[in-house]
Amino acid sequence: MAVQKRSLAGEGKAVTFTVNGNPVAAASGTLLTVLHDQLRLRGTRGGCGEGHCGACTVLVDGAPVSACVTPVSELAGHAVRTIEGLAEGRRLHPVQEAFLAQGAYHCGYCGPGLIMKTVALLRQSPNPAPAEVQQCLSGHLCRCGMQDRILAAVLDAAGRMQPA
C-alpha cells in the first residue's frame, strides 16, 4: 500500500516532515495541534501547554521534544515518532512492555511522554543508574504517584533491550 502525503496546509508555507514514517506537510501550528487535530493521533497528551510537564513528549530525530511548544515550521525534513509509532505491528516496544509489566502505566496520561523519554534515554545510556533515570525523568509530572514503578519500568526496559 502506498503511503499518501497528507497536506495540512494553513497559513504560510507548508513544510514537509514525517510522523511515524509517513510524510506530512503542515504550514502552521504546533506539533501537538497537528498530531491531534489533523492526524488524529491522540496518544501524545497535552498538559501544561508550556513544555514543562512532559505529557506531550515525542521524539524528533530520536531526541525528546515537547510537542506543545514545537512549531511545525521548525520540522522541515525531520522525523517525528509518537507513541503510536513505537510498536512494530502487534508487538509492543520493549519500553512499552516494561511499563505494563511493572504497573507503571496507571492512568495513561503521563505514560506516553514518559515512555518516549525513556526510549531516548536508553538509546543514549543502555544501562542507566537509578539516579540517571530519576534525573532524566525529573521534569515529568505524574499525578498518580507511580514514581517507584516508573523507575522499575525503566530499569526493566534497559534489561529487555540488552542484546541476548
mmCIF file of C-alpha atoms in Angstrom:
data_model
loop_
_atom_site.group_PDB
_atom_site.id
_atom_site.type_symbol
_atom_site.label_atom_id
_atom_site.label_comp_id
_atom_site.label_asym_id
_atom_site.label_seq_id
_atom_site.Cartn_x
_atom_site.Cartn_y
_atom_site.Cartn_z
ATOM 1 C CA MET A 1 0.000 0.000 0.000
ATOM 2 C CA ALA A 2 1.433 3.364 -0.983
ATOM 3 C CA VAL A 3 1.807 5.997 1.716
ATOM 4 C CA GLN A 4 -0.167 9.098 0.947
ATOM 5 C CA LYS A 5 1.210 12.516 1.763
ATOM 6 C CA ARG A 6 -1.188 14.468 3.931
ATOM 7 C CA SER A 7 -1.447 18.197 3.412
ATOM 8 C CA LEU A 8 -2.249 20.186 6.483
ATOM 9 C CA ALA A 9 -1.750 23.496 4.788
ATOM 10 C CA GLY A 10 -2.953 26.519 6.663
ATOM 11 C CA GLU A 11 -1.388 29.936 6.660
ATOM 12 C CA GLY A 12 2.181 30.282 5.487
ATOM 13 C CA LYS A 13 4.350 27.944 3.503
ATOM 14 C CA ALA A 14 3.941 24.247 4.281
ATOM 15 C CA VAL A 15 6.948 22.281 5.478
ATOM 16 C CA THR A 16 7.333 18.543 4.934
ATOM 17 C CA PHE A 17 8.398 16.103 7.626
ATOM 18 C CA THR A 18 7.477 12.571 8.638
ATOM 19 C CA VAL A 19 5.354 11.299 11.510
ATOM 20 C CA ASN A 20 5.877 7.628 12.318
ATOM 21 C CA GLY A 21 7.383 7.142 8.855
ATOM 22 C CA ASN A 22 4.533 8.806 6.973
ATOM 23 C CA PRO A 23 5.120 12.061 5.073
ATOM 24 C CA VAL A 24 3.204 15.097 6.302
ATOM 25 C CA ALA A 25 3.016 18.699 5.105
ATOM 26 C CA ALA A 26 1.884 21.390 7.511
ATOM 27 C CA ALA A 27 2.040 25.165 7.405
ATOM 28 C CA SER A 28 1.201 26.401 10.876
ATOM 29 C CA GLY A 29 0.560 25.478 14.472
ATOM 30 C CA THR A 30 2.424 23.398 16.970
ATOM 31 C CA LEU A 31 3.373 19.795 16.502
ATOM 32 C CA LEU A 32 0.807 18.832 19.148
ATOM 33 C CA THR A 33 -2.038 20.543 17.275
ATOM 34 C CA VAL A 34 -1.017 18.831 14.042
ATOM 35 C CA LEU A 35 -0.844 15.433 15.781
ATOM 36 C CA HIS A 36 -4.244 15.861 17.451
ATOM 37 C CA ASP A 37 -6.317 17.980 15.112
ATOM 38 C CA GLN A 38 -5.162 16.937 11.674
ATOM 39 C CA LEU A 39 -3.564 13.495 12.042
ATOM 40 C CA ARG A 40 -5.958 12.348 14.779
ATOM 41 C CA LEU A 41 -3.126 10.815 16.800
ATOM 42 C CA ARG A 42 -4.303 11.076 20.385
ATOM 43 C CA GLY A 43 -1.569 9.160 22.223
ATOM 44 C CA THR A 44 0.527 12.280 22.766
ATOM 45 C CA ARG A 45 -1.097 14.191 25.608
ATOM 46 C CA GLY A 46 -1.454 17.921 26.042
ATOM 47 C CA GLY A 47 -0.753 19.078 29.566
ATOM 48 C CA CYS A 48 0.612 22.417 30.617
ATOM 49 C CA GLY A 49 0.909 23.892 27.103
ATOM 50 C CA GLU A 50 4.280 25.371 28.050
ATOM 51 C CA GLY A 51 6.656 22.430 27.620
ATOM 52 C CA HIS A 52 7.145 21.843 31.353
ATOM 53 C CA CYS A 53 5.092 18.780 32.330
ATOM 54 C CA GLY A 54 6.407 16.199 29.833
ATOM 55 C CA ALA A 55 2.999 14.797 28.832
ATOM 56 C CA CYS A 56 3.475 15.818 25.185
ATOM 57 C CA THR A 57 6.970 14.381 24.726
ATOM 58 C CA VAL A 58 7.657 12.907 21.283
ATOM 59 C CA LEU A 59 10.908 12.115 19.515
ATOM 60 C CA VAL A 60 12.233 14.313 16.730
ATOM 61 C CA ASP A 61 15.148 12.618 15.017
ATOM 62 C CA GLY A 62 15.425 10.460 18.143
ATOM 63 C CA ALA A 63 15.597 13.342 20.626
ATOM 64 C CA PRO A 64 12.783 14.104 23.075
ATOM 65 C CA VAL A 65 10.904 17.364 22.483
ATOM 66 C CA SER A 66 7.750 18.953 23.867
ATOM 67 C CA ALA A 67 5.208 18.833 21.052
ATOM 68 C CA CYS A 68 3.089 21.583 22.625
ATOM 69 C CA VAL A 69 5.773 24.217 22.051
ATOM 70 C CA THR A 70 7.393 22.898 18.869
ATOM 71 C CA PRO A 71 6.266 24.923 15.845
ATOM 72 C CA VAL A 72 5.796 22.859 12.699
ATOM 73 C CA SER A 73 7.855 25.494 10.864
ATOM 74 C CA GLU A 74 10.942 24.010 12.595
ATOM 75 C CA LEU A 75 10.256 20.431 11.474
ATOM 76 C CA ALA A 76 11.160 20.592 7.771
ATOM 77 C CA GLY A 77 12.949 17.380 6.818
ATOM 78 C CA HIS A 78 12.787 15.912 10.326
ATOM 79 C CA ALA A 79 11.374 12.593 11.531
ATOM 80 C CA VAL A 80 8.791 12.636 14.334
ATOM 81 C CA ARG A 81 7.971 9.498 16.274
ATOM 82 C CA THR A 82 4.989 9.307 18.601
ATOM 83 C CA ILE A 83 3.790 6.628 20.994
ATOM 84 C CA GLU A 84 1.677 5.216 18.147
ATOM 85 C CA GLY A 85 4.858 4.660 16.129
ATOM 86 C CA LEU A 86 6.776 2.599 18.695
ATOM 87 C CA ALA A 87 5.176 -0.798 18.309
ATOM 88 C CA GLU A 88 6.174 -2.970 15.363
ATOM 89 C CA GLY A 89 2.942 -4.413 14.074
ATOM 90 C CA ARG A 90 1.247 -6.015 17.041
ATOM 91 C CA ARG A 91 4.461 -6.316 19.065
ATOM 92 C CA LEU A 92 4.949 -3.619 21.664
ATOM 93 C CA HIS A 93 8.275 -1.859 22.024
ATOM 94 C CA PRO A 94 10.306 -3.249 24.983
ATOM 95 C CA VAL A 95 9.788 0.012 26.892
ATOM 96 C CA GLN A 96 6.020 -0.293 26.475
ATOM 97 C CA GLU A 97 6.202 -3.922 27.628
ATOM 98 C CA ALA A 98 8.218 -2.957 30.709
ATOM 99 C CA PHE A 99 5.832 -0.152 31.683
ATOM 100 C CA LEU A 100 2.916 -2.594 31.527
ATOM 101 C CA ALA A 101 4.796 -5.362 33.339
ATOM 102 C CA GLN A 102 5.786 -3.048 36.204
ATOM 103 C CA GLY A 103 2.364 -1.442 36.557
ATOM 104 C CA ALA A 104 3.841 1.960 35.724
ATOM 105 C CA TYR A 105 1.173 2.838 33.182
ATOM 106 C CA HIS A 106 -1.541 3.735 35.664
ATOM 107 C CA CYS A 107 -3.918 6.458 34.432
ATOM 108 C CA GLY A 108 -2.361 6.702 30.980
ATOM 109 C CA TYR A 109 -1.953 10.458 30.969
ATOM 110 C CA CYS A 110 1.766 10.940 31.584
ATOM 111 C CA GLY A 111 2.703 7.455 30.324
ATOM 112 C CA PRO A 112 3.191 8.174 26.619
ATOM 113 C CA GLY A 113 5.590 11.049 27.321
ATOM 114 C CA LEU A 114 7.484 9.014 29.904
ATOM 115 C CA ILE A 115 7.782 6.095 27.506
ATOM 116 C CA MET A 116 9.094 8.319 24.705
ATOM 117 C CA LYS A 117 11.626 9.961 27.020
ATOM 118 C CA THR A 118 12.705 6.504 28.224
ATOM 119 C CA VAL A 119 13.260 5.306 24.647
ATOM 120 C CA ALA A 120 15.572 8.289 24.066
ATOM 121 C CA LEU A 121 17.378 7.757 27.386
ATOM 122 C CA LEU A 122 18.043 4.075 26.715
ATOM 123 C CA ARG A 123 19.446 4.862 23.274
ATOM 124 C CA GLN A 124 21.984 7.190 24.881
ATOM 125 C CA SER A 125 22.575 5.173 28.033
ATOM 126 C CA PRO A 126 21.612 1.499 27.590
ATOM 127 C CA ASN A 127 22.247 0.631 31.247
ATOM 128 C CA PRO A 128 21.441 3.752 33.288
ATOM 129 C CA ALA A 129 21.884 4.022 37.030
ATOM 130 C CA PRO A 130 18.728 4.794 39.018
ATOM 131 C CA ALA A 131 19.974 8.336 39.694
ATOM 132 C CA GLU A 132 20.423 8.919 35.958
ATOM 133 C CA VAL A 133 16.870 7.741 35.284
ATOM 134 C CA GLN A 134 15.496 9.965 38.028
ATOM 135 C CA GLN A 135 17.373 12.986 36.689
ATOM 136 C CA CYS A 136 16.236 12.318 33.120
ATOM 137 C CA LEU A 137 12.574 11.969 34.080
ATOM 138 C CA SER A 138 12.527 14.600 36.839
ATOM 139 C CA GLY A 139 10.607 17.112 34.713
ATOM 140 C CA HIS A 140 7.714 14.751 34.034
ATOM 141 C CA LEU A 141 4.688 15.177 36.230
ATOM 142 C CA CYS A 142 2.898 12.026 37.377
ATOM 143 C CA ARG A 143 -0.266 12.782 39.292
ATOM 144 C CA CYS A 144 -0.789 9.121 40.236
ATOM 145 C CA GLY A 145 2.372 8.799 42.331
ATOM 146 C CA MET A 146 3.832 5.982 40.235
ATOM 147 C CA GLN A 147 7.444 7.208 40.507
ATOM 148 C CA ASP A 148 8.764 3.974 42.061
ATOM 149 C CA ARG A 149 7.023 1.845 39.429
ATOM 150 C CA ILE A 150 8.235 4.149 36.648
ATOM 151 C CA LEU A 151 11.832 3.769 37.842
ATOM 152 C CA ALA A 152 11.384 -0.021 37.981
ATOM 153 C CA ALA A 153 9.909 0.032 34.464
ATOM 154 C CA VAL A 154 12.829 1.999 33.011
ATOM 155 C CA LEU A 155 15.362 -0.358 34.585
ATOM 156 C CA ASP A 156 13.305 -3.355 33.386
ATOM 157 C CA ALA A 157 13.235 -1.890 29.867
ATOM 158 C CA ALA A 158 17.004 -1.461 29.929
ATOM 159 C CA GLY A 159 17.319 -5.178 30.646
ATOM 160 C CA ARG A 160 14.817 -6.092 27.929
ATOM 161 C CA MET A 161 16.740 -4.055 25.363
ATOM 162 C CA GLN A 162 20.147 -5.605 26.130
ATOM 163 C CA PRO A 163 21.423 -7.932 23.422
ATOM 164 C CA ALA A 164 20.853 -11.588 24.246
#
